[in-house]
C-alpha cells in the first residue's frame, strides 16, 4: 500500500527565507512522486514530478525537490520565499501499476512580509 | 484553452435531495477522477475512469455514483446526500497513462448538505 506523510500542516517563513516542506512516502515499488500547489479558491496545479532518472527535480516558480530513496523522502524546497508562494502544498505518490494518486494531508505555507 | 470545468462551483442543499456535479474536459483525456478534500485529510479519491464506460471505485466511494458515457464528461452523482458529504470536490483528468502523468484539476465544487 502507498501512503504519504507531510510533516507540518502549517509552515511560516519570512519573505526571502528558505522554504522547506517535508514529504515522506511509503511504497512497496519504485514510486512516482508529485508536488501540487493549491491557491485559494482554485484547483491543484502541478509543481513538479519525479518518475525516473535524476533525483533532483526542478519545477515551476523556482521550486525543486529531491528524491531520496534511502530516506523515503521527497522534500520540496525554494531558496527564497516570495509572497506569491503562499498557498497549500500537497505531496502525492503513485506507481507504474496504480490507477490513482495518494495525496498527503497538505501543508499550508504562509509567507510573512 | 485546456481546462477541466466543474459545475456548480457552490451548492447548498438538503439531506436526501439528489444532486449531480458535472465535470467536462476539453483535452481528449482518457483518465478522469473525482476527489473530495476535507481539512486535515487532504484529497481522497472517490471514483475514477480509465476510459468511456470504464469506472472503478477509489478510496471513499460510498454514497456516490459516476458515469462515463462520453470521453469528455464524468458527472458525480449523490443519490441521497447526507451531511457527511459536505466537502470540497475536485474533478481531474490526464492522458491515457493515467495518474502517472500530471492531472489537470477543475476549480472545485463546494457542497454543503444541511
Tab-separated table of C-alpha atoms in Angstrom:
chain	number	residue	atom	x	y	z
A	1	UNK	CA	0.000	0.000	0.000
A	2	UNK	CA	1.117	3.505	-0.695
A	3	UNK	CA	0.883	6.479	1.598
A	4	UNK	CA	2.267	9.946	2.050
A	5	UNK	CA	3.095	11.838	5.222
A	6	UNK	CA	3.551	15.580	5.184
A	7	UNK	CA	5.166	16.855	8.351
A	8	UNK	CA	3.699	20.145	9.468
A	9	UNK	CA	0.228	21.191	8.454
A	10	UNK	CA	1.289	24.847	8.655
A	11	UNK	CA	4.653	26.372	7.840
A	12	UNK	CA	5.502	30.074	8.131
A	13	UNK	CA	8.562	31.678	6.622
A	14	UNK	CA	9.720	35.240	6.147
A	15	UNK	CA	9.860	36.682	2.675
A	16	UNK	CA	13.270	35.849	1.208
A	17	UNK	CA	13.865	32.916	3.544
A	18	UNK	CA	14.311	29.285	2.587
A	19	UNK	CA	11.161	27.253	2.073
A	20	UNK	CA	11.303	23.600	3.138
A	21	UNK	CA	8.182	21.445	3.015
A	22	UNK	CA	8.625	17.859	4.078
A	23	UNK	CA	7.180	14.747	2.454
A	24	UNK	CA	7.834	11.115	3.282
A	25	UNK	CA	6.273	8.296	1.350
A	26	UNK	CA	5.638	4.625	1.714
A	27	UNK	CA	5.618	2.405	-1.351
A	28	UNK	CA	6.481	-1.235	-1.979
A	29	UNK	CA	7.562	-0.491	-5.541
A	30	UNK	CA	9.504	2.362	-7.126
A	31	UNK	CA	7.283	5.386	-6.696
A	32	UNK	CA	6.254	8.243	-8.876
A	33	UNK	CA	6.180	11.389	-6.752
A	34	UNK	CA	4.460	14.700	-7.267
A	35	UNK	CA	4.092	18.080	-5.628
A	36	UNK	CA	0.942	20.065	-6.323
A	37	UNK	CA	0.093	23.610	-5.229
A	38	UNK	CA	-3.368	24.944	-4.465
A	39	UNK	CA	-4.031	28.668	-4.400
A	40	UNK	CA	-7.166	29.944	-2.657
A	41	UNK	CA	-10.389	29.031	-4.437
A	42	UNK	CA	-8.564	27.161	-7.152
A	43	UNK	CA	-7.817	23.586	-8.119
A	44	UNK	CA	-4.442	21.936	-7.809
A	45	UNK	CA	-1.592	22.725	-10.174
A	46	UNK	CA	1.417	20.509	-10.747
A	47	UNK	CA	4.642	21.985	-9.376
A	48	UNK	CA	6.988	19.139	-10.248
A	49	UNK	CA	7.212	15.384	-10.544
A	50	UNK	CA	9.718	12.584	-10.186
A	51	UNK	CA	9.321	9.446	-12.264
A	52	UNK	CA	12.779	8.072	-13.071
A	53	UNK	CA	16.264	9.412	-13.688
A	54	UNK	CA	17.744	12.439	-11.991
A	55	UNK	CA	16.768	12.579	-8.356
A	56	UNK	CA	16.836	16.378	-8.145
A	57	UNK	CA	13.777	17.672	-9.908
A	58	UNK	CA	13.166	21.296	-10.806
A	59	UNK	CA	9.679	22.664	-11.106
A	60	UNK	CA	7.884	25.881	-11.763
A	61	UNK	CA	8.246	29.103	-9.765
A	62	UNK	CA	11.764	28.224	-8.563
A	63	UNK	CA	10.768	25.134	-6.575
A	64	UNK	CA	12.717	21.916	-6.577
A	65	UNK	CA	12.573	18.575	-4.812
A	66	UNK	CA	15.000	15.748	-4.252
A	67	UNK	CA	14.042	12.093	-4.284
A	68	UNK	CA	15.969	10.240	-1.572
A	69	UNK	CA	15.226	6.557	-1.713
A	70	UNK	CA	17.201	5.719	1.421
A	71	UNK	CA	15.159	8.215	3.416
A	72	UNK	CA	11.870	7.625	1.503
A	73	UNK	CA	11.598	11.387	1.213
A	74	UNK	CA	10.708	13.933	-1.410
A	75	UNK	CA	11.054	17.306	0.308
A	76	UNK	CA	10.164	20.496	-1.534
A	77	UNK	CA	12.460	23.500	-1.335
A	78	UNK	CA	12.789	27.025	-2.639
A	79	UNK	CA	15.801	29.187	-1.789
A	80	UNK	CA	13.913	32.439	-1.337
A	81	UNK	CA	10.226	32.713	-0.468
A	82	UNK	CA	8.022	35.191	-2.241
A	83	UNK	CA	4.673	36.485	-1.067
A	84	UNK	CA	3.028	34.808	-4.048
A	85	UNK	CA	4.166	31.397	-2.741
A	86	UNK	CA	1.541	31.492	-0.009
A	87	UNK	CA	-0.681	28.512	-0.760
A	88	UNK	CA	-1.354	24.937	0.244
A	89	UNK	CA	1.045	22.298	-0.997
A	90	UNK	CA	0.292	18.623	-1.488
A	91	UNK	CA	2.684	15.756	-1.952
A	92	UNK	CA	1.353	12.710	-3.820
A	93	UNK	CA	2.610	9.243	-4.682
A	94	UNK	CA	1.727	6.702	-7.315
A	95	UNK	CA	3.446	3.825	-9.081
A	96	UNK	CA	3.529	2.311	-12.536
A	97	UNK	CA	0.823	-0.196	-11.743
A	98	UNK	CA	-1.542	2.113	-9.926
A	99	UNK	CA	-4.667	3.764	-11.196
A	100	UNK	CA	-4.730	6.563	-8.688
A	101	UNK	CA	-2.718	9.046	-6.704
A	102	UNK	CA	-2.403	9.052	-2.943
A	103	UNK	CA	-2.211	12.537	-1.515
A	104	UNK	CA	-0.760	13.780	1.715
A	105	UNK	CA	-2.821	15.930	4.040
A	106	UNK	CA	-1.265	19.135	2.773
A	107	UNK	CA	0.933	21.901	4.185
A	108	UNK	CA	-0.260	25.471	4.251
A	109	UNK	CA	2.586	27.881	3.611
A	110	UNK	CA	2.377	31.404	4.984
A	111	UNK	CA	4.907	34.000	3.869
A	112	UNK	CA	5.488	36.842	6.307
A	113	UNK	CA	6.482	40.209	4.829
B	1	UNK	CA	-7.556	26.783	-23.529
B	2	UNK	CA	-7.087	23.380	-21.909
B	3	UNK	CA	-9.344	23.091	-18.924
B	4	UNK	CA	-11.473	20.984	-16.645
B	5	UNK	CA	-14.820	22.620	-15.932
B	6	UNK	CA	-16.953	21.781	-12.923
B	7	UNK	CA	-20.485	22.950	-12.236
B	8	UNK	CA	-21.808	24.194	-9.966
B	9	UNK	CA	-18.978	25.877	-8.063
B	10	UNK	CA	-21.070	26.182	-4.922
B	11	UNK	CA	-24.206	24.377	-3.794
B	12	UNK	CA	-26.183	24.333	-0.585
B	13	UNK	CA	-28.845	21.673	-0.437
B	14	UNK	CA	-30.725	19.435	1.978
B	15	UNK	CA	-30.363	15.846	3.022
B	16	UNK	CA	-31.840	13.355	0.593
B	17	UNK	CA	-32.232	15.641	-2.410
B	18	UNK	CA	-30.437	14.064	-5.362
B	19	UNK	CA	-27.761	16.195	-6.964
B	20	UNK	CA	-25.279	15.948	-9.796
B	21	UNK	CA	-21.975	17.736	-10.143
B	22	UNK	CA	-20.845	17.906	-13.735
B	23	UNK	CA	-17.264	17.677	-14.958
B	24	UNK	CA	-16.111	18.271	-18.504
B	25	UNK	CA	-12.627	18.331	-20.026
B	26	UNK	CA	-11.519	19.548	-23.465
B	27	UNK	CA	-8.156	17.790	-23.670
B	28	UNK	CA	-9.316	14.434	-25.024
B	29	UNK	CA	-8.053	12.753	-21.863
B	30	UNK	CA	-8.914	9.125	-21.223
B	31	UNK	CA	-8.443	9.177	-17.459
B	32	UNK	CA	-10.781	11.135	-15.220
B	33	UNK	CA	-11.197	11.139	-11.473
B	34	UNK	CA	-13.165	12.647	-8.602
B	35	UNK	CA	-11.650	13.651	-5.269
B	36	UNK	CA	-13.011	15.137	-2.101
B	37	UNK	CA	-10.924	17.456	0.034
B	38	UNK	CA	-11.510	17.728	3.759
B	39	UNK	CA	-9.490	19.658	6.353
B	40	UNK	CA	-6.701	17.547	7.799
B	41	UNK	CA	-7.404	14.675	5.406
B	42	UNK	CA	-6.039	16.022	2.134
B	43	UNK	CA	-7.561	14.722	-1.076
B	44	UNK	CA	-9.174	11.336	-1.207
B	45	UNK	CA	-10.228	9.648	-4.409
B	46	UNK	CA	-13.912	8.813	-4.817
B	47	UNK	CA	-14.117	7.223	-8.268
B	48	UNK	CA	-12.014	7.134	-11.376
B	49	UNK	CA	-12.466	6.196	-15.009
B	50	UNK	CA	-9.807	4.845	-17.327
B	51	UNK	CA	-11.940	5.393	-20.424
B	52	UNK	CA	-15.514	5.548	-21.700
B	53	UNK	CA	-17.766	3.057	-19.927
B	54	UNK	CA	-14.910	2.039	-17.585
B	55	UNK	CA	-15.232	3.231	-13.995
B	56	UNK	CA	-13.884	1.974	-10.696
B	57	UNK	CA	-14.019	2.795	-7.018
B	58	UNK	CA	-11.408	4.872	-5.295
B	59	UNK	CA	-10.816	5.096	-1.569
B	60	UNK	CA	-14.135	6.633	-0.479
B	61	UNK	CA	-16.876	5.636	-2.953
B	62	UNK	CA	-19.743	5.118	-0.506
B	63	UNK	CA	-22.724	7.354	-1.236
B	64	UNK	CA	-21.540	8.352	-4.703
B	65	UNK	CA	-22.142	7.228	-8.267
B	66	UNK	CA	-20.445	8.157	-11.509
B	67	UNK	CA	-20.917	7.508	-15.197
B	68	UNK	CA	-18.697	7.879	-18.240
B	69	UNK	CA	-20.847	7.784	-21.340
B	70	UNK	CA	-18.707	10.275	-23.231
B	71	UNK	CA	-14.986	10.816	-23.115
B	72	UNK	CA	-15.212	14.462	-22.103
B	73	UNK	CA	-17.791	14.165	-19.303
B	74	UNK	CA	-17.613	12.485	-15.909
B	75	UNK	CA	-20.520	13.515	-13.658
B	76	UNK	CA	-20.584	12.792	-9.930
B	77	UNK	CA	-23.997	11.809	-8.591
B	78	UNK	CA	-25.159	11.926	-4.988
B	79	UNK	CA	-28.419	9.961	-4.961
B	80	UNK	CA	-29.302	10.752	-1.359
B	81	UNK	CA	-26.852	13.305	0.021
B	82	UNK	CA	-26.074	13.340	3.715
B	83	UNK	CA	-24.306	15.963	5.873
B	84	UNK	CA	-21.087	13.906	5.968
B	85	UNK	CA	-20.777	14.533	2.240
B	86	UNK	CA	-20.323	18.236	2.871
B	87	UNK	CA	-16.929	18.831	1.320
B	88	UNK	CA	-14.901	20.415	-1.457
B	89	UNK	CA	-14.918	18.258	-4.577
B	90	UNK	CA	-12.417	18.219	-7.420
B	91	UNK	CA	-12.561	16.610	-10.811
B	92	UNK	CA	-9.296	15.835	-12.586
B	93	UNK	CA	-8.180	14.372	-15.896
B	94	UNK	CA	-4.992	13.129	-17.501
B	95	UNK	CA	-3.747	11.219	-20.527
B	96	UNK	CA	-4.132	7.541	-21.205
B	97	UNK	CA	-1.140	6.740	-18.994
B	98	UNK	CA	-3.313	7.635	-16.042
B	99	UNK	CA	-2.212	9.162	-12.776
B	100	UNK	CA	1.467	8.754	-13.560
B	101	UNK	CA	1.018	11.731	-15.806
B	102	UNK	CA	0.141	15.122	-14.353
B	103	UNK	CA	-3.505	15.546	-13.632
B	104	UNK	CA	-5.386	18.670	-14.622
B	105	UNK	CA	-7.798	19.800	-11.926
B	106	UNK	CA	-11.002	21.754	-12.068
B	107	UNK	CA	-11.528	24.721	-9.742
B	108	UNK	CA	-13.620	22.724	-7.306
B	109	UNK	CA	-17.227	22.453	-6.169
B	110	UNK	CA	-18.076	23.297	-2.600
B	111	UNK	CA	-21.077	21.283	-1.420
B	112	UNK	CA	-22.944	21.927	1.795
B	113	UNK	CA	-25.545	19.334	2.774
B	114	UNK	CA	-27.862	20.545	5.533
